[in-house]
Tab-separated table of C-alpha atoms in Angstrom:
chain	number	residue	atom	x	y	z
Q	1	MET	CA	-18.274	20.571	-2.025
Q	2	LEU	CA	-19.544	17.788	-3.126
Q	3	GLN	CA	-19.818	17.565	-6.882
Q	4	THR	CA	-22.004	15.010	-8.840
Q	5	GLU	CA	-21.941	13.246	-12.157
Q	6	VAL	CA	-23.953	10.406	-14.274
Q	7	ARG	CA	-22.105	8.020	-16.854
Q	8	ASP	CA	-23.867	5.679	-18.040
Q	9	THR	CA	-25.224	3.678	-15.047
Q	10	VAL	CA	-22.474	5.168	-12.363
Q	11	PHE	CA	-23.121	7.641	-10.203
Q	12	LEU	CA	-19.491	9.912	-9.289
Q	13	VAL	CA	-19.422	12.009	-6.449
Q	14	LYS	CA	-16.579	13.852	-5.677
Q	15	ILE	CA	-15.456	15.801	-2.521
Q	16	ASN	CA	-14.341	18.973	-3.390
Q	17	ARG	CA	-12.200	20.698	-0.921
Q	18	PRO	CA	-8.476	20.433	-2.207
Q	19	GLU	CA	-7.767	24.280	-0.754
Q	20	LYS	CA	-8.718	22.206	3.093
Q	21	ARG	CA	-7.471	18.288	2.129
Q	22	ASN	CA	-10.750	17.691	1.894
Q	23	ALA	CA	-11.482	18.045	5.370
Q	24	ILE	CA	-15.069	17.084	6.319
Q	25	ASN	CA	-17.556	19.340	8.018
Q	26	ASP	CA	-21.111	19.084	9.109
Q	27	ALA	CA	-22.185	20.493	5.656
Q	28	LEU	CA	-20.284	18.146	3.369
Q	29	ILE	CA	-21.430	14.960	6.014
Q	30	LEU	CA	-25.026	16.248	5.431
Q	31	ALA	CA	-24.376	16.743	1.822
Q	32	ILE	CA	-23.420	12.956	1.341
Q	33	GLU	CA	-26.264	11.936	3.294
Q	34	GLN	CA	-28.910	13.871	0.929
Q	35	VAL	CA	-26.706	12.578	-2.264
Q	36	PHE	CA	-27.270	9.165	-0.668
Q	37	SER	CA	-30.161	9.260	-0.038
Q	38	ALA	CA	-31.514	10.583	-3.678
Q	39	ILE	CA	-29.247	8.012	-5.889
Q	40	PRO	CA	-30.665	9.018	-9.679
Q	41	GLU	CA	-32.710	6.669	-11.445
Q	42	GLY	CA	-31.060	4.171	-13.713
Q	43	VAL	CA	-27.702	4.503	-11.880
Q	44	ASN	CA	-26.579	0.681	-10.069
Q	45	CYS	CA	-22.958	2.007	-8.729
Q	46	ALA	CA	-21.757	5.219	-7.082
Q	47	VAL	CA	-17.798	5.995	-7.014
Q	48	ILE	CA	-16.614	8.608	-4.768
Q	49	TYR	CA	-13.391	10.298	-4.575
Q	50	GLY	CA	-11.585	13.139	-3.923
Q	51	GLU	CA	-10.874	16.560	-5.622
Q	52	GLY	CA	-6.573	17.047	-5.512
Q	53	PRO	CA	-3.952	14.879	-3.651
Q	54	HIS	CA	-5.838	13.492	-1.280
Q	55	PHE	CA	-9.431	11.736	-0.225
Q	56	SER	CA	-9.981	13.497	2.558
Q	57	ALA	CA	-7.592	14.324	5.766
Q	58	GLY	CA	-10.664	14.156	8.593
Q	59	LEU	CA	-12.423	16.168	10.643
Q	60	ASP	CA	-12.040	20.172	9.633
Q	61	LEU	CA	-10.654	20.916	12.844
Q	62	SER	CA	-10.738	25.009	12.141
Q	63	GLU	CA	-15.110	24.671	12.458
Q	64	LEU	CA	-14.772	22.476	15.640
Q	65	ARG	CA	-16.454	23.307	18.554
Q	66	GLU	CA	-17.353	22.601	22.119
Q	67	ARG	CA	-20.840	20.983	22.851
Q	68	THR	CA	-22.428	19.520	25.436
Q	69	ILE	CA	-22.711	15.962	26.114
Q	70	VAL	CA	-26.215	15.608	24.512
Q	71	GLU	CA	-24.811	17.585	20.991
Q	72	GLY	CA	-21.821	15.197	21.379
Q	73	LEU	CA	-24.113	12.461	21.399
Q	74	HIS	CA	-26.603	14.205	18.138
Q	75	HIS	CA	-23.346	15.304	16.121
Q	76	SER	CA	-22.011	11.564	16.236
Q	77	ARG	CA	-25.172	10.180	15.658
Q	78	MET	CA	-25.567	12.438	12.289
Q	79	TRP	CA	-22.546	11.160	10.941
Q	80	HIS	CA	-23.906	7.734	11.919
Q	81	ARG	CA	-27.050	8.123	9.414
Q	82	ALA	CA	-25.511	9.765	6.923
Q	83	LEU	CA	-22.749	7.073	6.368
Q	84	GLU	CA	-25.533	4.436	7.035
Q	85	LYS	CA	-27.168	5.898	3.424
Q	86	VAL	CA	-23.730	5.338	1.360
Q	87	GLN	CA	-23.364	1.350	3.278
Q	88	PHE	CA	-27.295	0.674	3.397
Q	89	GLY	CA	-27.987	2.426	0.327
Q	90	THR	CA	-29.794	1.470	-3.149
Q	91	VAL	CA	-26.171	0.856	-4.804
Q	92	PRO	CA	-22.971	-0.682	-4.424
Q	93	VAL	CA	-20.183	1.791	-3.731
Q	94	VAL	CA	-16.713	2.498	-4.742
Q	95	ALA	CA	-14.736	4.587	-2.849
Q	96	VAL	CA	-11.075	5.762	-4.615
Q	97	LEU	CA	-8.548	6.672	-2.105
Q	98	LYS	CA	-5.694	8.525	-2.716
Q	99	GLY	CA	-3.247	10.935	-0.085
Q	100	ALA	CA	-4.707	11.423	3.140
Q	101	CYS	CA	-7.445	8.633	4.529
Q	102	VAL	CA	-7.379	10.090	8.196
Q	103	GLY	CA	-9.856	9.992	11.022
Q	104	GLY	CA	-13.166	11.062	9.014
Q	105	GLY	CA	-12.084	10.409	5.687
Q	106	LEU	CA	-11.488	6.814	6.273
Q	107	GLU	CA	-14.962	6.764	8.678
Q	108	ILE	CA	-16.554	7.405	5.296
Q	109	ALA	CA	-14.061	4.874	3.025
Q	110	SER	CA	-15.309	2.486	5.620
Q	111	ALA	CA	-18.205	2.526	4.666
Q	112	CYS	CA	-18.101	1.762	0.924
Q	113	HIS	CA	-18.389	-1.202	-0.274
Q	114	ILE	CA	-14.768	-1.703	-2.328
Q	115	ARG	CA	-11.802	0.204	-1.990
Q	116	VAL	CA	-9.472	1.383	-4.769
Q	117	ALA	CA	-5.929	3.033	-3.186
Q	118	GLU	CA	-3.379	4.384	-5.317
Q	119	GLN	CA	0.239	4.057	-4.197
Q	120	SER	CA	-0.158	7.535	-2.072
Q	121	THR	CA	-2.888	6.565	0.352
Q	122	PHE	CA	-1.764	6.540	4.263
Q	123	TYR	CA	-4.497	5.656	6.418
Q	124	ALA	CA	-5.026	7.095	10.292
Q	125	LEU	CA	-6.770	7.200	13.389
Q	126	PRO	CA	-5.292	10.249	14.807
Q	127	GLU	CA	-8.490	10.593	17.265
Q	128	GLY	CA	-6.448	8.795	19.926
Q	129	GLN	CA	-3.928	11.167	19.891
Q	130	ARG	CA	-6.041	14.469	20.256
Q	131	GLY	CA	-7.474	12.736	23.198
Q	132	ILE	CA	-10.973	12.083	21.627
Q	133	PHE	CA	-12.309	8.948	20.029
Q	134	VAL	CA	-14.022	8.174	17.092
Q	135	GLY	CA	-17.849	9.202	16.338
Q	136	GLY	CA	-18.589	8.650	12.388
Q	137	GLY	CA	-19.112	4.370	12.475
Q	138	ALA	CA	-14.981	3.368	12.633
Q	139	SER	CA	-15.351	1.587	16.037
Q	140	VAL	CA	-18.097	-0.691	14.174
Q	141	ARG	CA	-17.074	-0.914	10.484
Q	142	LEU	CA	-13.299	-0.491	10.796
Q	143	PRO	CA	-12.734	-3.556	13.029
Q	144	LYS	CA	-14.444	-5.733	10.619
Q	145	LEU	CA	-12.489	-4.750	7.630
Q	146	ILE	CA	-8.919	-5.112	9.681
Q	147	GLY	CA	-9.626	-6.226	13.151
Q	148	MET	CA	-10.295	-4.814	16.638
Q	149	ALA	CA	-6.272	-5.324	17.413
Q	150	ARG	CA	-4.704	-3.248	14.364
Q	151	MET	CA	-7.926	-0.854	15.046
Q	152	ALA	CA	-6.689	-0.201	18.867
Q	153	ASP	CA	-2.469	-0.186	17.574
Q	154	MET	CA	-3.505	3.218	15.309
Q	155	MET	CA	-5.317	4.594	17.866
Q	156	PHE	CA	-2.820	3.978	20.848
Q	157	THR	CA	0.124	4.425	18.870
Q	158	GLY	CA	-0.815	7.096	15.781
Q	159	ARG	CA	0.420	4.386	13.773
Q	160	VAL	CA	0.181	5.518	9.966
Q	161	ILE	CA	-0.610	2.567	7.193
Q	162	THR	CA	0.817	3.051	3.757
Q	163	ALA	CA	-1.222	1.919	0.238
Q	164	ASP	CA	0.807	-1.372	-0.100
Q	165	GLU	CA	0.680	-2.135	3.764
Q	166	GLY	CA	-3.153	-1.554	3.923
Q	167	MET	CA	-4.254	-4.031	1.275
Q	168	PRO	CA	-3.412	-7.175	3.019
Q	169	MET	CA	-4.514	-5.940	6.541
Q	170	GLY	CA	-8.393	-5.378	4.904
Q	171	PHE	CA	-7.658	-1.488	4.421
Q	172	SER	CA	-8.447	-1.881	0.244
Q	173	GLN	CA	-8.993	-4.375	-1.588
Q	174	TYR	CA	-7.401	-3.057	-4.825
Q	175	VAL	CA	-3.947	-0.919	-5.123
Q	176	VAL	CA	-3.074	0.681	-8.076
Q	177	PRO	CA	-0.178	3.187	-9.789
Q	178	GLU	CA	-0.719	6.994	-8.594
Q	179	GLY	CA	-3.271	8.653	-10.718
Q	180	THR	CA	-5.065	5.283	-12.007
Q	181	GLY	CA	-7.524	5.222	-9.115
Q	182	LEU	CA	-10.545	6.570	-10.794
Q	183	GLU	CA	-10.666	4.973	-14.125
Q	184	LYS	CA	-10.145	1.413	-11.719
Q	185	GLY	CA	-12.908	2.757	-9.628
Q	186	ILE	CA	-15.265	3.532	-12.920
Q	187	GLU	CA	-13.880	0.158	-14.042
Q	188	LEU	CA	-15.169	-1.830	-11.042
Q	189	ALA	CA	-18.279	0.233	-10.921
Q	190	ASN	CA	-19.168	-0.737	-14.302
Q	191	LYS	CA	-19.075	-4.593	-13.487
Q	192	ILE	CA	-20.940	-3.884	-10.347
Q	193	ALA	CA	-23.625	-1.920	-12.336
Q	194	GLN	CA	-24.096	-5.373	-14.578
Q	195	ASN	CA	-24.953	-7.895	-11.710
Q	196	ALA	CA	-28.462	-8.540	-11.072
Q	197	GLU	CA	-30.178	-6.080	-8.985
Q	198	MET	CA	-31.065	-8.724	-6.707
Q	199	THR	CA	-27.403	-9.778	-5.958
Q	200	ASN	CA	-25.798	-6.338	-5.265
Q	201	TYR	CA	-28.599	-5.992	-2.533
Q	202	ALA	CA	-28.147	-9.054	-0.939
Q	203	LEU	CA	-24.484	-7.925	-1.192
Q	204	MET	CA	-25.373	-4.598	-0.125
Q	205	HIS	CA	-27.721	-5.249	2.895
Q	206	VAL	CA	-27.941	-9.045	3.676
Q	207	LEU	CA	-24.401	-10.523	3.545
Q	208	PRO	CA	-23.825	-8.112	6.457
Q	209	ARG	CA	-26.103	-9.162	8.578
Q	210	ILE	CA	-25.641	-12.670	7.976
Q	211	THR	CA	-21.886	-12.079	9.090
Q	212	ASP	CA	-22.760	-10.141	12.387
Q	213	SER	CA	-25.667	-13.323	13.348
Q	214	SER	CA	-25.450	-16.432	15.044
Q	215	GLN	CA	-24.670	-19.512	12.684
Q	216	SER	CA	-27.846	-20.426	12.716
Q	217	GLU	CA	-29.137	-17.028	12.007
Q	218	GLY	CA	-26.993	-16.701	9.071
Q	219	LEU	CA	-27.678	-20.249	7.513
Q	220	LEU	CA	-31.386	-19.115	7.643
Q	221	MET	CA	-30.555	-16.094	6.090
Q	222	GLU	CA	-28.670	-17.395	3.802
Q	223	SER	CA	-31.094	-19.479	2.002
Q	224	LEU	CA	-33.848	-17.252	2.238
Q	225	MET	CA	-31.562	-15.121	0.164
Q	226	ALA	CA	-31.021	-17.898	-2.319
Q	227	SER	CA	-34.104	-18.928	-2.906
Q	228	ILE	CA	-35.704	-15.699	-3.519
Q	229	ALA	CA	-33.129	-14.316	-5.743
Q	230	ALA	CA	-33.188	-17.710	-7.839
Q	231	ASN	CA	-36.531	-17.364	-8.235
Q	232	SER	CA	-36.164	-13.432	-9.670
Q	233	PRO	CA	-36.203	-13.262	-13.588
Q	234	GLU	CA	-33.643	-11.848	-13.823
Q	235	ALA	CA	-31.437	-14.678	-12.659
Q	236	GLN	CA	-33.916	-16.947	-14.387
Q	237	GLU	CA	-32.884	-15.235	-17.718
Q	238	ARG	CA	-29.222	-15.074	-16.918
Q	239	MET	CA	-29.132	-18.922	-15.891
Q	240	ALA	CA	-30.771	-19.668	-19.163
Q	241	HIS	CA	-27.970	-18.105	-21.120
Q	242	PHE	CA	-25.066	-19.564	-19.333
Q	243	LEU	CA	-26.576	-23.600	-19.875
Q	244	ALA	CA	-27.314	-22.371	-23.702
Q	245	GLY	CA	-23.395	-20.854	-23.457
Q	246	LYS	CA	-24.071	-17.093	-24.490
Q	247	ALA	CA	-23.050	-16.105	-21.231
Q	248	LYS	CA	-19.843	-14.390	-20.587
Q	249	LYS	CA	-16.656	-16.085	-19.659
Q	250	LEU	CA	-15.202	-15.342	-15.389
Q	251	GLY	CA	-13.256	-12.307	-15.657
Q	252	GLU	CA	-14.393	-10.396	-19.269
């Protein structure tokens, strides 16, 4: 269901249900929680991608069952708990998207820090057409990426967004030719893995909280984080290399 591999300092996580278009059931979401709760030692970045032509077509509707209101709350909170491990875990996560990135698949992607979309990628939130509401965190994460009005439009109308349409909207940061997404994702992950550990931590854990806070609180958190980061031994070593002209040039 999930297959993992370590390549140097990059952790590859593959959703492996191609016969189901990588649809998500409870076992898969619990596997995501487990995997991202136990990142192997020495790993500095992770890449999540799907086997076959799709990232994920969303919930596995064949495994849906009736739940009481309380059971439904617990089920939704299970998703929240699992995807918190992706968004606020120990390493940045790059999502490589292709084909369907729909419903729960889009919720997984929106919990990641960087999204690379192949040309075949399309986004949708069919919950609105099925008489239900998102429950895996989309209503919190997705409006921060694309805006509330765009998310509402998708759910009101069933609108499908293509990869090229989606990048300027905020669904992804990159669009790449078909078949090259994983290569690009690994390339980005290798760059991210070279960052100072404190910088990556700040981008994952502090920046989202700054953007959620008031201006005065955000500025204070920024000052605290800037001071902590600048005084780390790794930052001081990197600045010394830069001042000595030994640092890599931008873009290298």
